[in-house]
Coordinates of C-alpha atoms and ligand atoms in Angstrom, one line a residue:
X1 CA 0.9 25.2 5.6
X2 CA 0.3 25.3 9.3
X3 CA 3.1 23.9 11.4
X4 CA 1.9 20.3 11.5
X5 CA -0.2 19.9 8.4
X6 CA 1.3 16.8 6.7
X7 CA 0.3 17.4 3.0
X8 CA -1.2 19.9 0.6
X9 CA -1.8 20.3 -3.1
X10 CA -0.5 23.5 -4.8
X11 CA -2.5 24.9 -7.7
X12 CA 0.5 24.7 -10.1
X13 CA 0.3 20.9 -9.8
X14 CA 2.6 20.0 -6.9
X15 CA 2.0 17.7 -3.9
X16 CA 3.9 19.2 -0.9
X17 CA 4.7 17.1 2.1
X18 CA 6.4 17.9 5.4
X19 CA 9.3 15.5 5.5
X20 CA 8.7 13.7 8.8
X21 CA 12.0 11.8 8.6
X22 CA 13.8 15.1 9.5
X23 CA 11.6 16.2 12.4
X24 CA 11.9 17.5 15.0
X25 CA 15.3 19.1 14.1
X26 CA 14.6 20.3 10.6
X27 CA 11.3 21.5 9.0
X28 CA 11.7 20.6 5.4
X29 CA 8.9 20.5 2.8
X30 CA 9.4 18.2 -0.3
X31 CA 7.6 18.9 -3.6
X32 CA 6.4 16.0 -5.7
X33 CA 5.4 16.1 -9.4
X34 CA 4.3 12.6 -10.2
X35 CA 2.7 9.5 -8.7
X36 CA 5.9 7.5 -8.7
X37 CA 7.5 10.1 -6.4
X38 CA 4.5 10.2 -4.2
X39 CA 4.5 6.4 -3.8
X40 CA 8.2 6.5 -3.0
X41 CA 7.6 9.2 -0.4
X42 CA 5.0 6.9 1.3
X43 CA 7.4 3.9 1.2
X44 CA 10.2 6.0 2.6
X45 CA 8.0 7.4 5.3
X46 CA 8.3 11.1 4.3
X47 CA 4.6 10.9 5.1
X48 CA 3.3 8.2 7.4
X49 CA 0.3 7.4 9.6
X50 CA -2.8 5.7 8.1
X51 CA -5.0 8.7 7.3
X52 CA -2.1 10.8 6.0
X53 CA -1.1 7.9 3.7
X54 CA -4.6 7.8 2.4
X55 CA -4.6 11.5 1.6
X56 CA -1.2 11.2 -0.1
X57 CA -2.5 8.5 -2.4
X58 CA -5.6 10.6 -3.2
X59 CA -3.5 13.6 -4.0
X60 CA -1.1 11.3 -6.0
X61 CA -4.1 10.5 -8.2
X62 CA -5.2 14.2 -8.6
X63 CA -1.6 15.1 -9.4
X64 CA -1.5 12.4 -12.2
X65 CA -4.6 13.9 -13.7
X66 CA -3.4 17.4 -13.4
X67 CA 0.0 16.7 -15.1
X68 CA -1.3 14.3 -17.7
X69 CA -0.6 14.9 -21.4
X70 CA -3.6 12.7 -22.4
X71 CA -5.9 14.2 -25.0
X72 CA -9.0 12.1 -24.2
X73 CA -10.7 10.8 -21.1
X74 CA -10.1 7.1 -21.8
X75 CA -6.3 7.6 -22.1
X76 CA -6.3 9.5 -18.8
X77 CA -8.3 6.7 -17.2
X78 CA -5.6 4.2 -18.3
X79 CA -2.9 6.4 -16.8
X80 CA -4.9 6.8 -13.5
X81 CA -5.3 3.0 -13.3
X82 CA -1.5 2.6 -13.5
X83 CA -1.0 5.3 -10.9
X84 CA -3.5 3.6 -8.6
X85 CA -1.6 0.3 -8.9
X86 CA 1.8 1.9 -8.1
X87 CA 0.4 3.9 -5.1
X88 CA -1.4 0.8 -3.8
X89 CA 2.0 -1.0 -3.7
X90 CA 3.7 1.7 -1.5
X91 CA 2.8 0.2 2.0
X92 CA 0.5 -2.8 2.7
X93 CA -1.0 -2.4 6.2
X94 CA -2.9 0.9 6.5
X95 CA -6.3 0.3 5.0
X96 CA -6.8 4.0 4.4
X97 CA -4.4 3.8 1.4
X98 CA -6.8 1.3 -0.3
X99 CA -9.9 3.0 0.9
X100 CA -8.8 6.4 -0.5
X101 CA -7.7 4.8 -3.9
X102 CA -11.0 2.9 -4.0
X103 CA -12.9 6.2 -3.4
X104 CA -10.9 8.0 -6.1
X105 CA -11.3 5.1 -8.6
X106 CA -15.1 5.0 -8.1
X107 CA -15.2 8.7 -8.9
X108 CA -13.0 8.3 -12.0
X109 CA -15.3 5.5 -13.2
X110 CA -18.2 7.9 -13.4
X111 CA -19.0 7.9 -17.2
X112 CA -20.4 11.5 -17.1
X113 CA -16.7 12.6 -16.7
X114 CA -16.1 12.5 -20.5
X115 CA -13.2 14.9 -20.9
X116 CA -9.7 15.3 -19.5
X117 CA -10.6 18.5 -17.8
X118 CA -13.7 17.0 -16.2
X119 CA -11.5 14.2 -14.8
X120 CA -8.8 16.6 -13.6
X121 CA -11.4 18.7 -11.8
X122 CA -13.2 15.7 -10.3
X123 CA -10.0 14.0 -9.0
X124 CA -8.8 17.2 -7.3
X125 CA -12.2 17.9 -5.7
X126 CA -12.3 14.4 -4.4
X127 CA -8.8 14.5 -3.0
X128 CA -9.5 17.8 -1.3
X129 CA -12.7 16.3 0.2
X130 CA -10.8 13.3 1.5
X131 CA -8.3 15.6 3.2
X132 CA -10.8 18.0 4.6
X133 CA -13.1 15.3 5.9
X134 CA -10.1 13.7 7.7
X135 CA -9.6 16.9 9.7
X136 CA -13.3 17.1 10.7
X137 CA -13.4 13.4 11.6
X138 CA -10.4 13.8 13.9
X139 CA -11.9 16.7 15.7
X140 CA -15.1 14.6 16.2
X141 CA -13.1 11.7 17.6
X142 CA -11.5 14.1 20.1
X143 CA -14.9 15.3 21.3
X144 CA -16.4 11.8 21.4
X145 CA -13.5 10.7 23.7
X146 CA -14.0 13.4 26.3
X147 CA -16.4 11.3 28.5
X148 CA -13.7 8.6 28.8
X149 CA -11.1 10.9 30.3
X150 CA -11.1 11.9 33.9
X151 CA -10.4 15.6 34.8
X152 CA -6.9 14.6 35.9
X153 CA -5.6 11.9 33.7
X154 CA -2.3 10.2 33.0
X155 CA -2.5 8.7 29.6
X156 CA -0.1 6.4 27.7
X157 CA 0.2 6.9 24.0
X158 CA 2.1 4.8 21.4
X159 CA 3.7 6.0 18.1
X160 CA 2.5 9.2 16.5
X161 CA -1.1 9.6 15.7
X162 CA -1.3 13.4 15.7
X163 CA -1.6 16.0 12.9
X164 CA 1.5 14.5 11.3
X165 CA -0.1 11.1 11.0
X166 CA -3.3 12.5 9.6
X167 CA -4.0 15.5 7.4
X168 CA -4.2 17.6 10.5
X169 CA -5.3 17.4 14.2
X170 CA -4.8 13.7 14.8
X171 CA -6.7 10.7 16.1
X172 CA -5.4 9.3 19.5
X173 CA -3.1 12.3 20.0
X174 CA -6.0 14.4 18.9
X175 CA -7.9 12.8 21.9
X176 CA -5.2 14.0 24.2
X177 CA -5.1 17.4 22.6
X178 CA -8.8 17.9 22.8
X179 CA -8.9 16.9 26.5
X180 CA -6.2 19.4 27.2
X181 CA -7.9 22.1 25.2
X182 CA -11.1 21.4 27.1
X183 CA -9.4 22.2 30.4
X184 CA -8.6 18.7 31.6
X185 CA -5.3 18.2 33.5
X186 CA -3.4 15.8 31.3
X187 CA -0.1 14.1 31.7
X188 CA 0.8 12.1 28.5
X189 CA 3.3 9.4 28.7
X190 CA 4.7 9.0 25.1
X191 CA 6.2 5.7 24.2
X192 CA 9.3 6.5 22.2
X193 CA 8.3 3.8 19.7
X194 CA 11.3 1.9 18.5
X195 CA 12.6 1.6 15.9
X196 CA 11.7 4.8 14.1
X197 CA 10.9 6.8 17.2
X198 CA 7.6 8.3 16.1
X199 CA 6.7 8.9 19.7
X200 CA 10.0 10.4 20.9
X201 CA 10.5 12.5 17.7
X202 CA 7.0 13.4 16.4
X203 CA 4.4 13.1 19.2
X204 CA 6.8 14.9 21.6
X205 CA 7.3 17.6 18.9
X206 CA 3.5 18.1 18.5
X207 CA 2.6 18.1 22.3
X208 CA 5.5 20.4 23.1
X209 CA 4.3 23.0 20.5
X210 CA 0.7 22.6 21.8
X211 CA 1.7 23.0 25.5
X212 CA 0.4 19.6 26.6
X213 CA 2.3 18.2 29.6
X214 CA 4.1 15.0 28.7
X215 CA 7.1 12.7 29.4
X216 CA 8.8 10.5 26.8
X217 CA 9.2 7.0 28.1
X218 CA 11.0 4.0 26.6
X219 CA 8.5 1.4 25.2
X220 CA 9.5 -1.1 27.9
X221 CA 8.6 1.3 30.7
X222 CA 4.8 1.3 30.3
X223 CA 4.1 -1.6 32.7
X224 CA 6.4 0.1 35.3
X225 CA 4.5 3.3 35.1
X226 CA 1.1 1.5 35.3
X227 CA 2.2 -0.2 38.5
X228 CA 3.9 2.7 40.2
X229 CA 2.4 6.0 38.9
X230 CA -1.2 5.1 38.3
X231 CA -2.1 5.3 34.7
X232 CA -5.8 6.1 33.9
X233 CA -5.9 4.9 30.3
X234 CA -4.0 4.1 27.2
X235 CA -5.1 5.5 23.8
X236 CA -3.5 4.5 20.5
X237 CA -4.3 4.8 16.8
X238 CA -4.7 2.0 14.3
X239 CA -3.8 1.2 10.7
X240 CA -6.7 -1.2 10.2
X241 CA -9.5 -2.5 12.3
X242 CA -10.8 -5.9 11.3
X243 CA -14.5 -6.8 11.4
X244 CA -14.0 -8.7 14.7
X245 CA -12.4 -5.7 16.4
X246 CA -8.8 -6.9 16.2
X247 CA -6.6 -3.9 15.4
X248 CA -3.3 -3.6 13.6
X249 CA -1.1 -0.8 14.9
X250 CA 2.5 0.2 15.3
X251 CA 4.7 -2.6 16.7
X252 CA 4.6 -2.7 20.4
X253 CA 0.9 -1.9 20.7
X254 CA 0.0 -5.5 21.5
X255 CA 2.6 -5.5 24.4
X256 CA 1.1 -2.3 25.7
X257 CA -2.5 -3.7 25.5
X258 CA -1.5 -6.9 27.4
X259 CA 0.2 -5.0 30.1
X260 CA -2.7 -2.6 30.4
X261 CA -5.1 -5.6 30.7
X262 CA -2.9 -7.1 33.4
X263 CA -3.0 -3.8 35.4
X264 CA -6.7 -3.1 34.9
X265 CA -6.0 0.0 32.7
X266 CA -8.6 0.8 30.1
X267 CA -7.2 0.5 26.5
X268 CA -8.8 2.7 23.9
X269 CA -8.3 2.7 20.1
X270 CA -9.0 5.9 18.2
X271 CA -10.1 5.0 14.7
X272 CA -11.8 7.0 12.0
X273 CA -14.3 4.8 10.2
X274 CA -12.0 5.1 7.2
X275 CA -9.7 2.7 9.1
X276 CA -12.4 0.1 9.7
X277 CA -12.1 -2.7 7.2
X278 CA -15.2 -4.8 7.3
X279 CA -13.8 -6.9 4.4
X280 CA -11.1 -8.2 6.7
X281 CA -12.7 -10.6 9.1
X282 CA -9.9 -11.2 11.5
X283 CA -6.7 -9.5 12.6
X284 CA -4.6 -12.4 11.4
X285 CA -5.7 -11.6 7.9
X286 CA -4.0 -8.2 7.9
X287 CA -0.8 -8.0 6.0
X288 CA 2.0 -6.9 8.3
X289 CA 4.7 -4.8 6.7
X290 CA 8.3 -6.0 7.2
X291 CA 10.7 -3.0 7.0
X292 CA 14.4 -2.8 6.4
X293 CA 16.8 -4.3 9.0
X294 CA 18.8 -1.0 9.1
X295 CA 15.9 0.6 11.0
X296 CA 16.8 -1.7 13.9
X297 CA 20.5 -2.0 13.5
X298 CA 21.2 1.7 13.4
X299 CA 20.0 4.8 15.3
X300 CA 20.7 7.8 13.0
X301 CA 24.1 7.1 11.5
X302 CA 25.2 5.0 14.5
X303 CA 25.2 1.2 14.1
X304 CA 24.2 -0.3 17.4
X305 CA 24.5 -4.1 16.5
X306 CA 27.4 -6.2 15.4
X307 CA 27.9 -6.4 11.7
X308 CA 25.6 -8.8 9.8
X309 CA 23.2 -9.8 12.5
X310 CA 19.8 -11.2 11.7
X311 CA 16.9 -8.8 12.3
X312 CA 13.1 -9.1 12.5
X313 CA 11.4 -5.8 11.8
X314 CA 7.6 -6.0 11.6
X315 CA 6.3 -2.4 11.4
X316 CA 3.0 -3.4 13.0
X317 CA 1.4 -6.0 15.3
X318 CA -2.2 -7.1 15.9
X319 CA -3.9 -6.5 19.2
X320 CA -6.8 -9.0 19.7
X321 CA -10.2 -7.4 20.3
X322 CA -10.4 -8.9 23.8
X323 CA -7.8 -6.4 25.1
X324 CA -9.7 -3.3 23.7
X325 CA -12.0 -1.5 26.1
X326 CA -13.6 0.6 23.3
X327 CA -13.0 2.0 19.8
X328 CA -13.4 5.7 19.5
X329 CA -14.8 6.8 16.1
X330 CA -16.2 10.0 14.7
X331 CA -19.6 8.4 14.8
X332 CA -19.4 7.5 18.5
X333 CA -17.9 4.9 20.9
X334 CA -18.0 1.2 20.0
X335 CA -17.9 -1.3 22.8
X336 CA -17.7 -5.1 22.8
X337 CA -19.1 -7.3 21.3
X338 CA -17.1 -5.6 18.5
X339 CA -18.2 -7.9 15.7
X340 CA -21.8 -7.0 16.2
X341 CA -21.3 -3.4 17.1
X342 CA -18.8 -2.5 14.3
X343 CA -21.3 -4.1 11.8
X344 CA -24.0 -1.8 13.2
X345 CA -21.8 1.3 13.1
X346 CA -20.7 0.5 9.5
X347 CA -24.3 -0.1 8.4
X348 CA -23.6 -3.7 7.6
X349 CA -26.3 -5.2 9.8
Ligands
LIG1 O1 4.7 3.2 10.4 P1 3.8 4.4 10.7 O2 4.5 5.5 11.3 O3 3.0 4.8 9.4 O4 2.7 3.9 11.7 C1 1.7 4.7 12.2 C2 0.8 4.1 13.2 O5 1.0 2.9 13.5 C3 -0.3 4.9 13.7 O6 -0.6 4.6 15.0 C4 -1.5 4.6 12.8 O7 -1.2 4.8 11.5 C5 -2.7 5.6 13.2 S1 -2.3 7.2 12.8 C6 -3.6 8.2 13.1

């Protein structure tokens, strides 16, 4: 696997993931042999980031078919239905998980797949397609964003949305990477992104390897840098875009958007169309995952709070569409009014 690829399927029937919990200090690959393990890896954030979670679910389905002892297509379909339910319960917010499972399940329902081997082949082909399309989509997002980025640009980024959060290359971090590769003079300000520090650990790791100039900043510093340094734009990823243009993303994105608005800094959301959920009308309809209190009370093995304190740990927040300047997709830029323009983009109008 190349240094940052998050996931791959090995011919002998193994899903291999780069364990993101251990980065940047250790590069460890974990091998998974069944869908229960894959679902647990998603829950535990061995793999994370909306597109990567979608690919993991797809490969979890292909793995189930590959390892199945079923002797006929209908028994295998029943096993795959159970796998799909278990994978769907692994994390609630990123729509890519449900999108990928839906795409796999539609393929599996094709009645011309009337043998175990036909289903095995079809599920693996579809999972590979989901993974490879993701890489191509990310590269297109990077190119589509170029016109938004001045030749010298200071850019604030939240969480990790790079190769690690996707199958490879990345969405919002891919925008920064493409701009750098295309010769623009970029300074990225990376929010460290409490509590799991995806910015400080993962985005910094990726940009360091890629030679993109950056500074890691604490989440609360973004307003200060906007006022004092002059920030040209913010670019973030998303776990789900609602039909009205509201976006769910890593906790703290909303704060960043509001402070960007206050300072007149454009706020862009990089979103593959696989993250746009036209069935969810409004951001408030998106389920926000609540994660364990220990993510907040401890940093590594160090407990930073008194014993037994009450903790709120929503993993995501919703940024209302009114704070978003444009959504960058692989099909082009989407501007307000989002309800109308997302519907056009997604072919619903
Ligand atoms: O909890 P995580 O690390 O899975 O959250 C990831 C994010 O919020 C990303 O910004 C989002 O999934 C987009 S990744 C291209």
